[in-house]
mmCIF file with all atom_site columns, C-alpha atoms in Angstrom:
data_model
loop_
_atom_site.group_PDB
_atom_site.id
_atom_site.type_symbol
_atom_site.label_atom_id
_atom_site.label_alt_id
_atom_site.label_comp_id
_atom_site.label_asym_id
_atom_site.label_entity_id
_atom_site.label_seq_id
_atom_site.pdbx_PDB_ins_code
_atom_site.Cartn_x
_atom_site.Cartn_y
_atom_site.Cartn_z
_atom_site.occupancy
_atom_site.B_iso_or_equiv
_atom_site.pdbx_formal_charge
_atom_site.auth_seq_id
_atom_site.auth_comp_id
_atom_site.auth_asym_id
_atom_site.auth_atom_id
_atom_site.pdbx_PDB_model_num
ATOM 1   C CA . UNK Y 1 1   ? 0.507   0.045   0.187  1.00 49.00 ? 13  UNK Y CA 1
ATOM 2   C CA . UNK Y 1 2   ? 1.204   3.430   -0.537 1.00 48.00 ? 14  UNK Y CA 1
ATOM 3   C CA . UNK Y 1 3   ? 1.363   6.086   1.882  1.00 47.00 ? 15  UNK Y CA 1
ATOM 4   C CA . UNK Y 1 4   ? -0.929  8.793   1.405  1.00 44.00 ? 16  UNK Y CA 1
ATOM 5   C CA . UNK Y 1 5   ? 0.462   12.817  2.586  1.00 45.00 ? 17  UNK Y CA 1
ATOM 6   C CA . UNK Y 1 6   ? -0.568  13.294  6.047  1.00 46.00 ? 18  UNK Y CA 1
ATOM 7   C CA . UNK Y 1 7   ? 0.134   15.863  9.300  1.00 48.00 ? 19  UNK Y CA 1
ATOM 8   C CA . UNK Y 1 8   ? 1.120   13.619  12.174 1.00 50.00 ? 20  UNK Y CA 1
ATOM 9   C CA . UNK Y 1 9   ? -0.425  14.262  15.100 1.00 48.00 ? 21  UNK Y CA 1
ATOM 10  C CA . UNK Y 1 10  ? 1.517   14.522  18.685 1.00 48.00 ? 22  UNK Y CA 1
ATOM 11  C CA . UNK Y 1 11  ? 0.549   11.886  20.982 1.00 50.00 ? 23  UNK Y CA 1
ATOM 12  C CA . UNK Y 1 12  ? -0.347  12.694  24.493 1.00 49.00 ? 24  UNK Y CA 1
ATOM 13  C CA . UNK Y 1 13  ? -3.240  14.476  23.082 1.00 50.00 ? 25  UNK Y CA 1
ATOM 14  C CA . UNK Y 1 14  ? -5.706  15.358  27.093 1.00 45.00 ? 26  UNK Y CA 1
ATOM 15  C CA . UNK Y 1 15  ? -9.594  15.657  26.333 1.00 44.00 ? 27  UNK Y CA 1
ATOM 16  C CA . UNK Y 1 16  ? -9.156  19.356  27.390 1.00 44.00 ? 28  UNK Y CA 1
ATOM 17  C CA . UNK Y 1 17  ? -6.854  20.633  24.694 1.00 43.00 ? 29  UNK Y CA 1
ATOM 18  C CA . UNK Y 1 18  ? -9.337  18.959  22.690 1.00 40.00 ? 30  UNK Y CA 1
ATOM 19  C CA . UNK Y 1 19  ? -12.106 21.623  22.948 1.00 43.00 ? 31  UNK Y CA 1
ATOM 20  C CA . UNK Y 1 20  ? -11.609 23.464  20.086 1.00 41.00 ? 32  UNK Y CA 1
ATOM 21  C CA . UNK Y 1 21  ? -10.780 22.180  17.024 1.00 42.00 ? 33  UNK Y CA 1
ATOM 22  C CA . UNK Y 1 22  ? -9.753  23.595  13.445 1.00 43.00 ? 34  UNK Y CA 1
ATOM 23  C CA . UNK Y 1 23  ? -8.283  21.813  10.628 1.00 41.00 ? 35  UNK Y CA 1
ATOM 24  C CA . UNK Y 1 24  ? -7.039  22.890  7.276  1.00 40.00 ? 36  UNK Y CA 1
ATOM 25  C CA . UNK Y 1 25  ? -5.900  19.018  6.345  1.00 38.00 ? 37  UNK Y CA 1
ATOM 26  C CA . UNK Y 1 26  ? -7.874  17.925  3.150  1.00 38.00 ? 38  UNK Y CA 1
ATOM 27  C CA . UNK Y 1 27  ? -10.912 16.291  4.175  1.00 38.00 ? 39  UNK Y CA 1
ATOM 28  C CA . UNK Y 1 28  ? -12.367 13.641  1.475  1.00 34.00 ? 40  UNK Y CA 1
ATOM 29  C CA . UNK Y 1 29  ? -15.446 14.450  0.046  1.00 41.00 ? 41  UNK Y CA 1
ATOM 30  C CA . UNK Y 1 30  ? -17.875 11.720  -2.344 1.00 44.00 ? 42  UNK Y CA 1
ATOM 31  C CA . UNK Y 1 31  ? -15.357 10.312  -3.929 1.00 46.00 ? 43  UNK Y CA 1
ATOM 32  C CA . UNK Y 1 32  ? -13.477 6.622   -5.115 1.00 50.00 ? 44  UNK Y CA 1
ATOM 33  C CA . UNK Y 1 33  ? -10.894 5.597   -1.973 1.00 52.00 ? 45  UNK Y CA 1
ATOM 34  C CA . UNK Y 1 34  ? -8.380  3.688   -3.036 1.00 48.00 ? 46  UNK Y CA 1
ATOM 35  C CA . UNK Y 1 35  ? -5.353  2.722   0.006  1.00 49.00 ? 47  UNK Y CA 1
ATOM 36  C CA . UNK Y 1 36  ? -3.319  1.197   -3.350 1.00 42.00 ? 48  UNK Y CA 1
ATOM 37  C CA . UNK Y 1 37  ? -3.494  4.486   -4.805 1.00 38.00 ? 49  UNK Y CA 1
ATOM 38  C CA . UNK Y 1 38  ? -4.489  7.960   -4.547 1.00 34.00 ? 50  UNK Y CA 1
ATOM 39  C CA . UNK Y 1 39  ? -7.386  9.812   -3.303 1.00 37.00 ? 51  UNK Y CA 1
ATOM 40  C CA . UNK Y 1 40  ? -9.264  12.657  -4.950 1.00 39.00 ? 52  UNK Y CA 1
ATOM 41  C CA . UNK Y 1 41  ? -9.494  15.320  -1.729 1.00 40.00 ? 53  UNK Y CA 1
ATOM 42  C CA . UNK Y 1 42  ? -11.036 18.208  -1.803 1.00 37.00 ? 54  UNK Y CA 1
ATOM 43  C CA . UNK Y 1 43  ? -10.444 20.974  1.214  1.00 39.00 ? 55  UNK Y CA 1
ATOM 44  C CA . UNK Y 1 44  ? -12.862 21.381  3.707  1.00 49.00 ? 56  UNK Y CA 1
ATOM 45  C CA . UNK Y 1 45  ? -12.078 23.277  6.928  1.00 41.00 ? 57  UNK Y CA 1
ATOM 46  C CA . UNK Y 1 46  ? -13.602 22.227  10.282 1.00 60.00 ? 58  UNK Y CA 1
ATOM 47  C CA . UNK Y 1 47  ? -14.504 23.974  13.592 1.00 70.00 ? 59  UNK Y CA 1
ATOM 48  C CA . UNK Y 1 48  ? -16.295 20.839  16.134 1.00 78.00 ? 60  UNK Y CA 1
ATOM 49  C CA . UNK Y 1 49  ? -16.239 21.500  19.956 1.00 80.00 ? 61  UNK Y CA 1
ATOM 50  C CA . UNK Y 1 50  ? -15.939 18.288  21.349 1.00 81.00 ? 62  UNK Y CA 1
ATOM 51  C CA . UNK Y 1 51  ? -17.111 19.131  24.600 1.00 78.00 ? 63  UNK Y CA 1
ATOM 52  C CA . UNK Y 1 52  ? -20.768 18.998  22.683 1.00 80.00 ? 64  UNK Y CA 1
ATOM 53  C CA . UNK Y 1 53  ? -19.846 14.573  21.403 1.00 90.00 ? 65  UNK Y CA 1
ATOM 54  C CA . UNK Y 1 54  ? -21.193 13.218  24.545 1.00 93.00 ? 66  UNK Y CA 1
ATOM 55  C CA . UNK Y 1 55  ? -21.120 9.182   24.887 1.00 95.00 ? 67  UNK Y CA 1
ATOM 56  C CA . UNK Y 1 56  ? -24.436 7.879   22.700 1.00 94.00 ? 68  UNK Y CA 1
ATOM 57  C CA . UNK Y 1 57  ? -24.831 4.857   24.832 1.00 93.00 ? 69  UNK Y CA 1
ATOM 58  C CA . UNK Y 1 58  ? -24.702 4.478   28.119 1.00 94.00 ? 70  UNK Y CA 1
ATOM 59  C CA . UNK Y 1 59  ? -22.762 0.669   28.319 1.00 95.00 ? 71  UNK Y CA 1
ATOM 60  C CA . UNK Y 1 60  ? -19.967 3.232   26.034 1.00 97.00 ? 72  UNK Y CA 1
ATOM 61  C CA . UNK Y 1 61  ? -19.537 5.549   28.859 1.00 96.00 ? 73  UNK Y CA 1
ATOM 62  C CA . UNK Y 1 62  ? -16.275 3.162   30.205 1.00 96.00 ? 74  UNK Y CA 1
ATOM 63  C CA . UNK Y 1 63  ? -14.323 3.916   26.660 1.00 96.00 ? 75  UNK Y CA 1
ATOM 64  C CA . UNK Y 1 64  ? -15.591 7.241   25.682 1.00 97.00 ? 76  UNK Y CA 1
ATOM 65  C CA . UNK Y 1 65  ? -12.634 9.045   27.117 1.00 96.00 ? 77  UNK Y CA 1
ATOM 66  C CA . UNK Y 1 66  ? -10.703 7.360   25.297 1.00 97.00 ? 78  UNK Y CA 1
ATOM 67  C CA . UNK Y 1 67  ? -11.875 8.073   21.764 1.00 98.00 ? 79  UNK Y CA 1
ATOM 68  C CA . UNK Y 1 68  ? -12.475 12.050  22.433 1.00 96.00 ? 80  UNK Y CA 1
ATOM 69  C CA . UNK Y 1 69  ? -8.663  11.976  23.913 1.00 96.00 ? 81  UNK Y CA 1
ATOM 70  C CA . UNK Y 1 70  ? -7.387  9.647   21.175 1.00 97.00 ? 82  UNK Y CA 1
ATOM 71  C CA . UNK Y 1 71  ? -6.178  12.848  19.544 1.00 96.00 ? 83  UNK Y CA 1
ATOM 72  C CA . UNK Y 1 72  ? -7.389  16.940  18.608 1.00 94.00 ? 84  UNK Y CA 1
ATOM 73  C CA . UNK Y 1 73  ? -7.073  16.677  14.809 1.00 96.00 ? 85  UNK Y CA 1
ATOM 74  C CA . UNK Y 1 74  ? -10.329 17.631  13.363 1.00 95.00 ? 86  UNK Y CA 1
ATOM 75  C CA . UNK Y 1 75  ? -10.571 14.915  10.808 1.00 96.00 ? 87  UNK Y CA 1
ATOM 76  C CA . UNK Y 1 76  ? -10.741 12.761  14.176 1.00 97.00 ? 88  UNK Y CA 1
ATOM 77  C CA . UNK Y 1 77  ? -13.225 14.358  15.876 1.00 96.00 ? 89  UNK Y CA 1
ATOM 78  C CA . UNK Y 1 78  ? -15.500 14.570  12.694 1.00 96.00 ? 90  UNK Y CA 1
ATOM 79  C CA . UNK Y 1 79  ? -14.902 11.214  12.384 1.00 97.00 ? 91  UNK Y CA 1
ATOM 80  C CA . UNK Y 1 80  ? -16.444 10.649  16.493 1.00 97.00 ? 92  UNK Y CA 1
ATOM 81  C CA . UNK Y 1 81  ? -19.310 13.487  15.269 1.00 97.00 ? 93  UNK Y CA 1
ATOM 82  C CA . UNK Y 1 82  ? -20.031 11.128  12.638 1.00 97.00 ? 94  UNK Y CA 1
ATOM 83  C CA . UNK Y 1 83  ? -20.441 7.555   15.263 1.00 98.00 ? 95  UNK Y CA 1
ATOM 84  C CA . UNK Y 1 84  ? -22.603 9.681   17.739 1.00 97.00 ? 96  UNK Y CA 1
ATOM 85  C CA . UNK Y 1 85  ? -24.850 10.455  14.592 1.00 97.00 ? 97  UNK Y CA 1
ATOM 86  C CA . UNK Y 1 86  ? -25.635 7.663   14.077 1.00 98.00 ? 98  UNK Y CA 1
ATOM 87  C CA . UNK Y 1 87  ? -25.369 5.792   17.166 1.00 97.00 ? 99  UNK Y CA 1
ATOM 88  C CA . UNK Y 1 88  ? -28.490 8.473   18.199 1.00 96.00 ? 100 UNK Y CA 1
ATOM 89  C CA . UNK Y 1 89  ? -30.737 7.578   15.061 1.00 96.00 ? 101 UNK Y CA 1
ATOM 90  C CA . UNK Y 1 90  ? -31.108 4.297   17.247 1.00 96.00 ? 102 UNK Y CA 1
ATOM 91  C CA . UNK Y 1 91  ? -30.185 1.857   14.740 1.00 96.00 ? 103 UNK Y CA 1
ATOM 92  C CA . UNK Y 1 92  ? -30.508 -2.226  14.875 1.00 96.00 ? 104 UNK Y CA 1
ATOM 93  C CA . UNK Y 1 93  ? -28.007 -3.651  17.384 1.00 96.00 ? 105 UNK Y CA 1
ATOM 94  C CA . UNK Y 1 94  ? -26.078 -6.380  16.184 1.00 96.00 ? 106 UNK Y CA 1
ATOM 95  C CA . UNK Y 1 95  ? -22.729 -8.101  15.859 1.00 97.00 ? 107 UNK Y CA 1
ATOM 96  C CA . UNK Y 1 96  ? -19.876 -7.185  13.159 1.00 97.00 ? 108 UNK Y CA 1
ATOM 97  C CA . UNK Y 1 97  ? -18.572 -9.883  11.082 1.00 95.00 ? 109 UNK Y CA 1
ATOM 98  C CA . UNK Y 1 98  ? -15.274 -10.951 13.143 1.00 96.00 ? 110 UNK Y CA 1
ATOM 99  C CA . UNK Y 1 99  ? -13.362 -12.432 10.523 1.00 94.00 ? 111 UNK Y CA 1
ATOM 100 C CA . UNK Y 1 100 ? -9.477  -11.281 10.339 1.00 95.00 ? 112 UNK Y CA 1
ATOM 101 C CA . UNK Y 1 101 ? -10.329 -8.778  13.895 1.00 98.00 ? 113 UNK Y CA 1
ATOM 102 C CA . UNK Y 1 102 ? -7.202  -8.038  15.307 1.00 97.00 ? 114 UNK Y CA 1
ATOM 103 C CA . UNK Y 1 103 ? -6.872  -10.245 18.446 1.00 97.00 ? 115 UNK Y CA 1
ATOM 104 C CA . UNK Y 1 104 ? -6.259  -7.160  20.539 1.00 98.00 ? 116 UNK Y CA 1
ATOM 105 C CA . UNK Y 1 105 ? -9.831  -5.961  20.113 1.00 98.00 ? 117 UNK Y CA 1
ATOM 106 C CA . UNK Y 1 106 ? -10.753 -9.671  20.301 1.00 97.00 ? 118 UNK Y CA 1
ATOM 107 C CA . UNK Y 1 107 ? -9.797  -9.241  23.997 1.00 97.00 ? 119 UNK Y CA 1
ATOM 108 C CA . UNK Y 1 108 ? -11.231 -6.125  24.406 1.00 97.00 ? 120 UNK Y CA 1
ATOM 109 C CA . UNK Y 1 109 ? -13.936 -7.070  23.765 1.00 96.00 ? 121 UNK Y CA 1
ATOM 110 C CA . UNK Y 1 110 ? -13.611 -9.925  25.630 1.00 95.00 ? 122 UNK Y CA 1
ATOM 111 C CA . UNK Y 1 111 ? -11.839 -6.929  29.310 1.00 95.00 ? 123 UNK Y CA 1
ATOM 112 C CA . UNK Y 1 112 ? -13.876 -5.399  31.806 1.00 92.00 ? 124 UNK Y CA 1
ATOM 113 C CA . UNK Y 1 113 ? -11.702 -2.595  31.905 1.00 94.00 ? 125 UNK Y CA 1
ATOM 114 C CA . UNK Y 1 114 ? -12.678 -1.310  28.371 1.00 96.00 ? 126 UNK Y CA 1
ATOM 115 C CA . UNK Y 1 115 ? -10.863 2.169   28.964 1.00 96.00 ? 127 UNK Y CA 1
ATOM 116 C CA . UNK Y 1 116 ? -7.511  0.482   28.828 1.00 95.00 ? 128 UNK Y CA 1
ATOM 117 C CA . UNK Y 1 117 ? -5.415  1.189   25.277 1.00 96.00 ? 129 UNK Y CA 1
ATOM 118 C CA . UNK Y 1 118 ? -3.621  -2.354  24.506 1.00 97.00 ? 130 UNK Y CA 1
ATOM 119 C CA . UNK Y 1 119 ? -0.263  -2.413  23.223 1.00 96.00 ? 131 UNK Y CA 1
ATOM 120 C CA . UNK Y 1 120 ? -0.191  -2.117  19.311 1.00 97.00 ? 132 UNK Y CA 1
ATOM 121 C CA . UNK Y 1 121 ? 2.811   -2.981  17.592 1.00 94.00 ? 133 UNK Y CA 1
ATOM 122 C CA . UNK Y 1 122 ? 3.325   -0.377  14.641 1.00 88.00 ? 134 UNK Y CA 1
ATOM 123 C CA . UNK Y 1 123 ? 2.966   -1.511  10.770 1.00 90.00 ? 135 UNK Y CA 1
ATOM 124 C CA . UNK Y 1 124 ? 1.111   -4.930  11.998 1.00 96.00 ? 136 UNK Y CA 1
ATOM 125 C CA . UNK Y 1 125 ? -2.307  -4.072  13.988 1.00 97.00 ? 137 UNK Y CA 1
ATOM 126 C CA . UNK Y 1 126 ? -2.601  -1.036  11.609 1.00 94.00 ? 138 UNK Y CA 1
ATOM 127 C CA . UNK Y 1 127 ? -2.697  -3.622  8.257  1.00 93.00 ? 139 UNK Y CA 1
ATOM 128 C CA . UNK Y 1 128 ? -4.556  -6.093  10.827 1.00 95.00 ? 140 UNK Y CA 1
ATOM 129 C CA . UNK Y 1 129 ? -6.933  -3.319  10.964 1.00 95.00 ? 141 UNK Y CA 1
ATOM 130 C CA . UNK Y 1 130 ? -7.611  -2.728  7.415  1.00 93.00 ? 142 UNK Y CA 1
ATOM 131 C CA . UNK Y 1 131 ? -8.265  -5.961  6.803  1.00 92.00 ? 143 UNK Y CA 1
ATOM 132 C CA . UNK Y 1 132 ? -11.073 -6.258  8.791  1.00 94.00 ? 144 UNK Y CA 1
ATOM 133 C CA . UNK Y 1 133 ? -12.321 -2.816  7.407  1.00 94.00 ? 145 UNK Y CA 1
ATOM 134 C CA . UNK Y 1 134 ? -12.360 -4.614  3.870  1.00 92.00 ? 146 UNK Y CA 1
ATOM 135 C CA . UNK Y 1 135 ? -14.287 -7.690  5.358  1.00 92.00 ? 147 UNK Y CA 1
ATOM 136 C CA . UNK Y 1 136 ? -16.826 -5.227  6.478  1.00 94.00 ? 148 UNK Y CA 1
ATOM 137 C CA . UNK Y 1 137 ? -17.532 -3.649  3.738  1.00 93.00 ? 149 UNK Y CA 1
ATOM 138 C CA . UNK Y 1 138 ? -20.665 -4.193  1.755  1.00 94.00 ? 150 UNK Y CA 1
ATOM 139 C CA . UNK Y 1 139 ? -19.419 -6.428  -2.049 1.00 90.00 ? 151 UNK Y CA 1
ATOM 140 C CA . UNK Y 1 140 ? -19.331 -3.295  -3.643 1.00 90.00 ? 152 UNK Y CA 1
ATOM 141 C CA . UNK Y 1 141 ? -17.450 -1.699  -2.491 1.00 90.00 ? 153 UNK Y CA 1
ATOM 142 C CA . UNK Y 1 142 ? -14.874 -3.709  -3.084 1.00 84.00 ? 154 UNK Y CA 1
ATOM 143 C CA . UNK Y 1 143 ? -13.003 -4.987  -6.683 1.00 72.00 ? 155 UNK Y CA 1
ATOM 144 C CA . UNK Y 1 144 ? -13.034 -8.466  -7.612 1.00 56.00 ? 156 UNK Y CA 1
ATOM 145 C CA . UNK Y 1 145 ? -9.195  -10.131 -6.258 1.00 53.00 ? 157 UNK Y CA 1
ATOM 146 C CA . UNK Y 1 146 ? -9.572  -8.569  -2.905 1.00 44.00 ? 158 UNK Y CA 1
ATOM 147 C CA . UNK Y 1 147 ? -7.333  -5.978  -3.325 1.00 44.00 ? 159 UNK Y CA 1
ATOM 148 C CA . UNK Y 1 148 ? -8.400  -3.350  -0.654 1.00 57.00 ? 160 UNK Y CA 1
ATOM 149 C CA . UNK Y 1 149 ? -10.027 -0.658  -3.129 1.00 68.00 ? 161 UNK Y CA 1
ATOM 150 C CA . UNK Y 1 150 ? -12.982 0.651   -1.430 1.00 86.00 ? 162 UNK Y CA 1
ATOM 151 C CA . UNK Y 1 151 ? -14.870 2.216   -3.961 1.00 87.00 ? 163 UNK Y CA 1
ATOM 152 C CA . UNK Y 1 152 ? -18.130 5.054   -2.876 1.00 87.00 ? 164 UNK Y CA 1
ATOM 153 C CA . UNK Y 1 153 ? -21.014 3.752   -4.630 1.00 87.00 ? 165 UNK Y CA 1
ATOM 154 C CA . UNK Y 1 154 ? -23.510 1.462   -2.950 1.00 90.00 ? 166 UNK Y CA 1
ATOM 155 C CA . UNK Y 1 155 ? -27.166 0.611   -2.943 1.00 91.00 ? 167 UNK Y CA 1
ATOM 156 C CA . UNK Y 1 156 ? -28.755 1.753   0.510  1.00 88.00 ? 168 UNK Y CA 1
ATOM 157 C CA . UNK Y 1 157 ? -29.499 -1.881  0.802  1.00 90.00 ? 169 UNK Y CA 1
ATOM 158 C CA . UNK Y 1 158 ? -25.818 -3.581  1.197  1.00 94.00 ? 170 UNK Y CA 1
ATOM 159 C CA . UNK Y 1 159 ? -25.418 -1.206  4.293  1.00 96.00 ? 171 UNK Y CA 1
ATOM 160 C CA . UNK Y 1 160 ? -27.785 -3.121  5.638  1.00 93.00 ? 172 UNK Y CA 1
ATOM 161 C CA . UNK Y 1 161 ? -26.747 -6.199  5.930  1.00 93.00 ? 173 UNK Y CA 1
ATOM 162 C CA . UNK Y 1 162 ? -23.410 -5.383  6.423  1.00 95.00 ? 174 UNK Y CA 1
ATOM 163 C CA . UNK Y 1 163 ? -21.935 -2.384  8.526  1.00 97.00 ? 175 UNK Y CA 1
ATOM 164 C CA . UNK Y 1 164 ? -25.594 -1.081  9.350  1.00 98.00 ? 176 UNK Y CA 1
ATOM 165 C CA . UNK Y 1 165 ? -25.660 -2.295  13.026 1.00 97.00 ? 177 UNK Y CA 1
ATOM 166 C CA . UNK Y 1 166 ? -25.583 -0.060  16.669 1.00 97.00 ? 178 UNK Y CA 1
ATOM 167 C CA . UNK Y 1 167 ? -24.968 -0.875  20.020 1.00 97.00 ? 179 UNK Y CA 1
ATOM 168 C CA . UNK Y 1 168 ? -21.644 -1.738  21.670 1.00 96.00 ? 180 UNK Y CA 1
ATOM 169 C CA . UNK Y 1 169 ? -21.099 -5.269  19.058 1.00 96.00 ? 181 UNK Y CA 1
ATOM 170 C CA . UNK Y 1 170 ? -21.701 -2.583  16.202 1.00 98.00 ? 182 UNK Y CA 1
ATOM 171 C CA . UNK Y 1 171 ? -19.635 0.125   14.589 1.00 98.00 ? 183 UNK Y CA 1
ATOM 172 C CA . UNK Y 1 172 ? -18.238 0.948   17.952 1.00 98.00 ? 184 UNK Y CA 1
ATOM 173 C CA . UNK Y 1 173 ? -15.653 -1.649  17.987 1.00 98.00 ? 185 UNK Y CA 1
ATOM 174 C CA . UNK Y 1 174 ? -14.609 -0.229  15.076 1.00 98.00 ? 186 UNK Y CA 1
ATOM 175 C CA . UNK Y 1 175 ? -14.147 3.144   16.202 1.00 99.00 ? 187 UNK Y CA 1
ATOM 176 C CA . UNK Y 1 176 ? -12.646 1.765   18.974 1.00 98.00 ? 188 UNK Y CA 1
ATOM 177 C CA . UNK Y 1 177 ? -10.089 0.065   17.315 1.00 98.00 ? 189 UNK Y CA 1
ATOM 178 C CA . UNK Y 1 178 ? -9.004  2.757   15.139 1.00 98.00 ? 190 UNK Y CA 1
ATOM 179 C CA . UNK Y 1 179 ? -8.325  4.998   18.032 1.00 98.00 ? 191 UNK Y CA 1
ATOM 180 C CA . UNK Y 1 180 ? -6.243  2.547   19.627 1.00 98.00 ? 192 UNK Y CA 1
ATOM 181 C CA . UNK Y 1 181 ? -4.273  3.177   15.995 1.00 98.00 ? 193 UNK Y CA 1
ATOM 182 C CA . UNK Y 1 182 ? -5.119  6.855   16.204 1.00 98.00 ? 194 UNK Y CA 1
ATOM 183 C CA . UNK Y 1 183 ? -3.450  7.393   19.350 1.00 97.00 ? 195 UNK Y CA 1
ATOM 184 C CA . UNK Y 1 184 ? -0.677  5.538   19.670 1.00 97.00 ? 196 UNK Y CA 1
ATOM 185 C CA . UNK Y 1 185 ? 0.897   6.575   15.357 1.00 97.00 ? 197 UNK Y CA 1
ATOM 186 C CA . UNK Y 1 186 ? -0.712  9.285   14.217 1.00 97.00 ? 198 UNK Y CA 1
ATOM 187 C CA . UNK Y 1 187 ? 2.414   9.291   12.236 1.00 96.00 ? 199 UNK Y CA 1
ATOM 188 C CA . UNK Y 1 188 ? 0.625   6.247   10.527 1.00 94.00 ? 200 UNK Y CA 1
ATOM 189 C CA . UNK Y 1 189 ? -0.066  7.671   7.092  1.00 85.00 ? 201 UNK Y CA 1
ATOM 190 C CA . UNK Y 1 190 ? -2.432  4.554   6.111  1.00 90.00 ? 202 UNK Y CA 1
ATOM 191 C CA . UNK Y 1 191 ? -4.395  5.340   8.907  1.00 94.00 ? 203 UNK Y CA 1
ATOM 192 C CA . UNK Y 1 192 ? -5.620  9.290   7.829  1.00 94.00 ? 204 UNK Y CA 1
ATOM 193 C CA . UNK Y 1 193 ? -6.854  7.452   5.028  1.00 92.00 ? 205 UNK Y CA 1
ATOM 194 C CA . UNK Y 1 194 ? -8.777  4.965   6.976  1.00 93.00 ? 206 UNK Y CA 1
ATOM 195 C CA . UNK Y 1 195 ? -10.149 8.010   9.473  1.00 95.00 ? 207 UNK Y CA 1
ATOM 196 C CA . UNK Y 1 196 ? -11.513 9.715   6.307  1.00 94.00 ? 208 UNK Y CA 1
ATOM 197 C CA . UNK Y 1 197 ? -13.250 6.107   4.806  1.00 93.00 ? 209 UNK Y CA 1
ATOM 198 C CA . UNK Y 1 198 ? -14.819 5.398   8.328  1.00 96.00 ? 210 UNK Y CA 1
ATOM 199 C CA . UNK Y 1 199 ? -16.116 8.778   8.434  1.00 96.00 ? 211 UNK Y CA 1
ATOM 200 C CA . UNK Y 1 200 ? -17.450 8.313   5.090  1.00 95.00 ? 212 UNK Y CA 1
ATOM 201 C CA . UNK Y 1 201 ? -18.880 5.521   5.580  1.00 96.00 ? 213 UNK Y CA 1
ATOM 202 C CA . UNK Y 1 202 ? -20.431 6.961   9.416  1.00 98.00 ? 214 UNK Y CA 1
ATOM 203 C CA . UNK Y 1 203 ? -22.534 9.292   6.800  1.00 97.00 ? 215 UNK Y CA 1
ATOM 204 C CA . UNK Y 1 204 ? -24.312 6.973   4.667  1.00 96.00 ? 216 UNK Y CA 1
ATOM 205 C CA . UNK Y 1 205 ? -24.774 4.343   7.516  1.00 97.00 ? 217 UNK Y CA 1
ATOM 206 C CA . UNK Y 1 206 ? -26.998 7.213   8.972  1.00 96.00 ? 218 UNK Y CA 1
ATOM 207 C CA . UNK Y 1 207 ? -28.178 8.267   5.426  1.00 94.00 ? 219 UNK Y CA 1
ATOM 208 C CA . UNK Y 1 208 ? -29.735 4.121   4.735  1.00 94.00 ? 220 UNK Y CA 1
ATOM 209 C CA . UNK Y 1 209 ? -31.146 3.467   8.292  1.00 94.00 ? 221 UNK Y CA 1
ATOM 210 C CA . UNK Y 1 210 ? -32.983 7.167   7.642  1.00 92.00 ? 222 UNK Y CA 1
ATOM 211 C CA . UNK Y 1 211 ? -34.113 5.929   4.555  1.00 90.00 ? 223 UNK Y CA 1
ATOM 212 C CA . UNK Y 1 212 ? -35.486 2.678   5.693  1.00 85.00 ? 224 UNK Y CA 1
ATOM 213 C CA . UNK Y 1 213 ? -37.666 4.108   8.354  1.00 82.00 ? 225 UNK Y CA 1
ATOM 214 C CA . UNK Y 1 214 ? -39.032 6.684   5.951  1.00 76.00 ? 226 UNK Y CA 1
ATOM 215 C CA . UNK Y 1 215 ? -40.010 4.200   3.888  1.00 61.00 ? 227 UNK Y CA 1
ATOM 216 C CA . UNK Y 1 216 ? -41.840 2.441   6.089  1.00 55.00 ? 228 UNK Y CA 1
ATOM 217 C CA . UNK Y 1 217 ? -44.531 5.728   6.653  1.00 45.00 ? 229 UNK Y CA 1
ATOM 218 C CA . UNK Y 1 218 ? -44.696 6.244   2.913  1.00 44.00 ? 230 UNK Y CA 1
ATOM 219 C CA . UNK Y 1 219 ? -45.991 3.130   2.913  1.00 47.00 ? 231 UNK Y CA 1
ATOM 220 C CA . UNK Y 1 220 ? -48.675 3.980   5.705  1.00 40.00 ? 232 UNK Y CA 1
ATOM 221 C CA . UNK Y 1 221 ? -49.645 6.937   3.677  1.00 40.00 ? 233 UNK Y CA 1
ATOM 222 C CA . UNK Y 1 222 ? -49.619 5.583   0.713  1.00 47.00 ? 234 UNK Y CA 1
ATOM 223 C CA . UNK Y 1 223 ? -52.551 3.007   1.799  1.00 44.00 ? 235 UNK Y CA 1
ATOM 224 C CA . UNK Y 1 224 ? -54.406 5.730   3.337  1.00 49.00 ? 236 UNK Y CA 1
ATOM 225 C CA . UNK Y 1 225 ? -54.505 7.914   -0.018 1.00 50.00 ? 237 UNK Y CA 1
ATOM 226 C CA . UNK Y 1 226 ? -56.094 4.661   -1.846 1.00 49.00 ? 238 UNK Y CA 1
ATOM 227 C CA . UNK Y 1 227 ? -58.674 4.317   0.745  1.00 55.00 ? 239 UNK Y CA 1
ATOM 228 C CA . UNK Y 1 228 ? -60.184 7.218   0.760  1.00 51.00 ? 240 UNK Y CA 1
ATOM 229 C CA . UNK Y 1 229 ? -60.089 6.860   -3.301 1.00 54.00 ? 241 UNK Y CA 1
ATOM 230 C CA . UNK Y 1 230 ? -61.798 3.802   -2.284 1.00 55.00 ? 242 UNK Y CA 1
ATOM 231 C CA . UNK Y 1 231 ? -64.886 5.620   -0.647 1.00 55.00 ? 243 UNK Y CA 1
ATOM 232 C CA . UNK Y 1 232 ? -64.764 7.986   -3.336 1.00 54.00 ? 244 UNK Y CA 1
#
């Protein structure tokens, strides 16, 4: 995989330092993401108040400080905002595919100490995380030979079969696992490409979930209109 240029983020960021963030770093807009090549980007300046990002679920409370203090980079805080917005939309809960999941994540799921950041190895952990992320994607995002080439044209119904899962066993585990990488090796260029892609996926999951809630309501309106016409 080719490196993608990024701005390193210092280790040891505190929550107090992350209150109001502004970044001139380009953020991926709607485009094709390719970890094996280039990524089309357009510059977006964002200011995000991390103090407004409250833990979306009681069972996520123990690990929440780890997520909010992992980095002051606006790309990471933006990713967290996307996660909060998704969880607050009350998506269906469920478990993600664990094929290729890093062993550190499996151990964390079983451990009661959710606030502990495990020791991870440079290079190895990022590669394993990306492999897991690739396995979690809808079929239309992946190319035929299994190379990590994540496309950004996905039918809405594919999300519900893969990543549209809320709760502590859903995409939350991906966010937690990503936060360890962000906190420990912020200089890894592949990391920020992944953060941008997770942010995009979260926006798609939110849209897909909102669309699924709207469809039943539309059917009720259509049925009511049909009955009125029959009476006439």
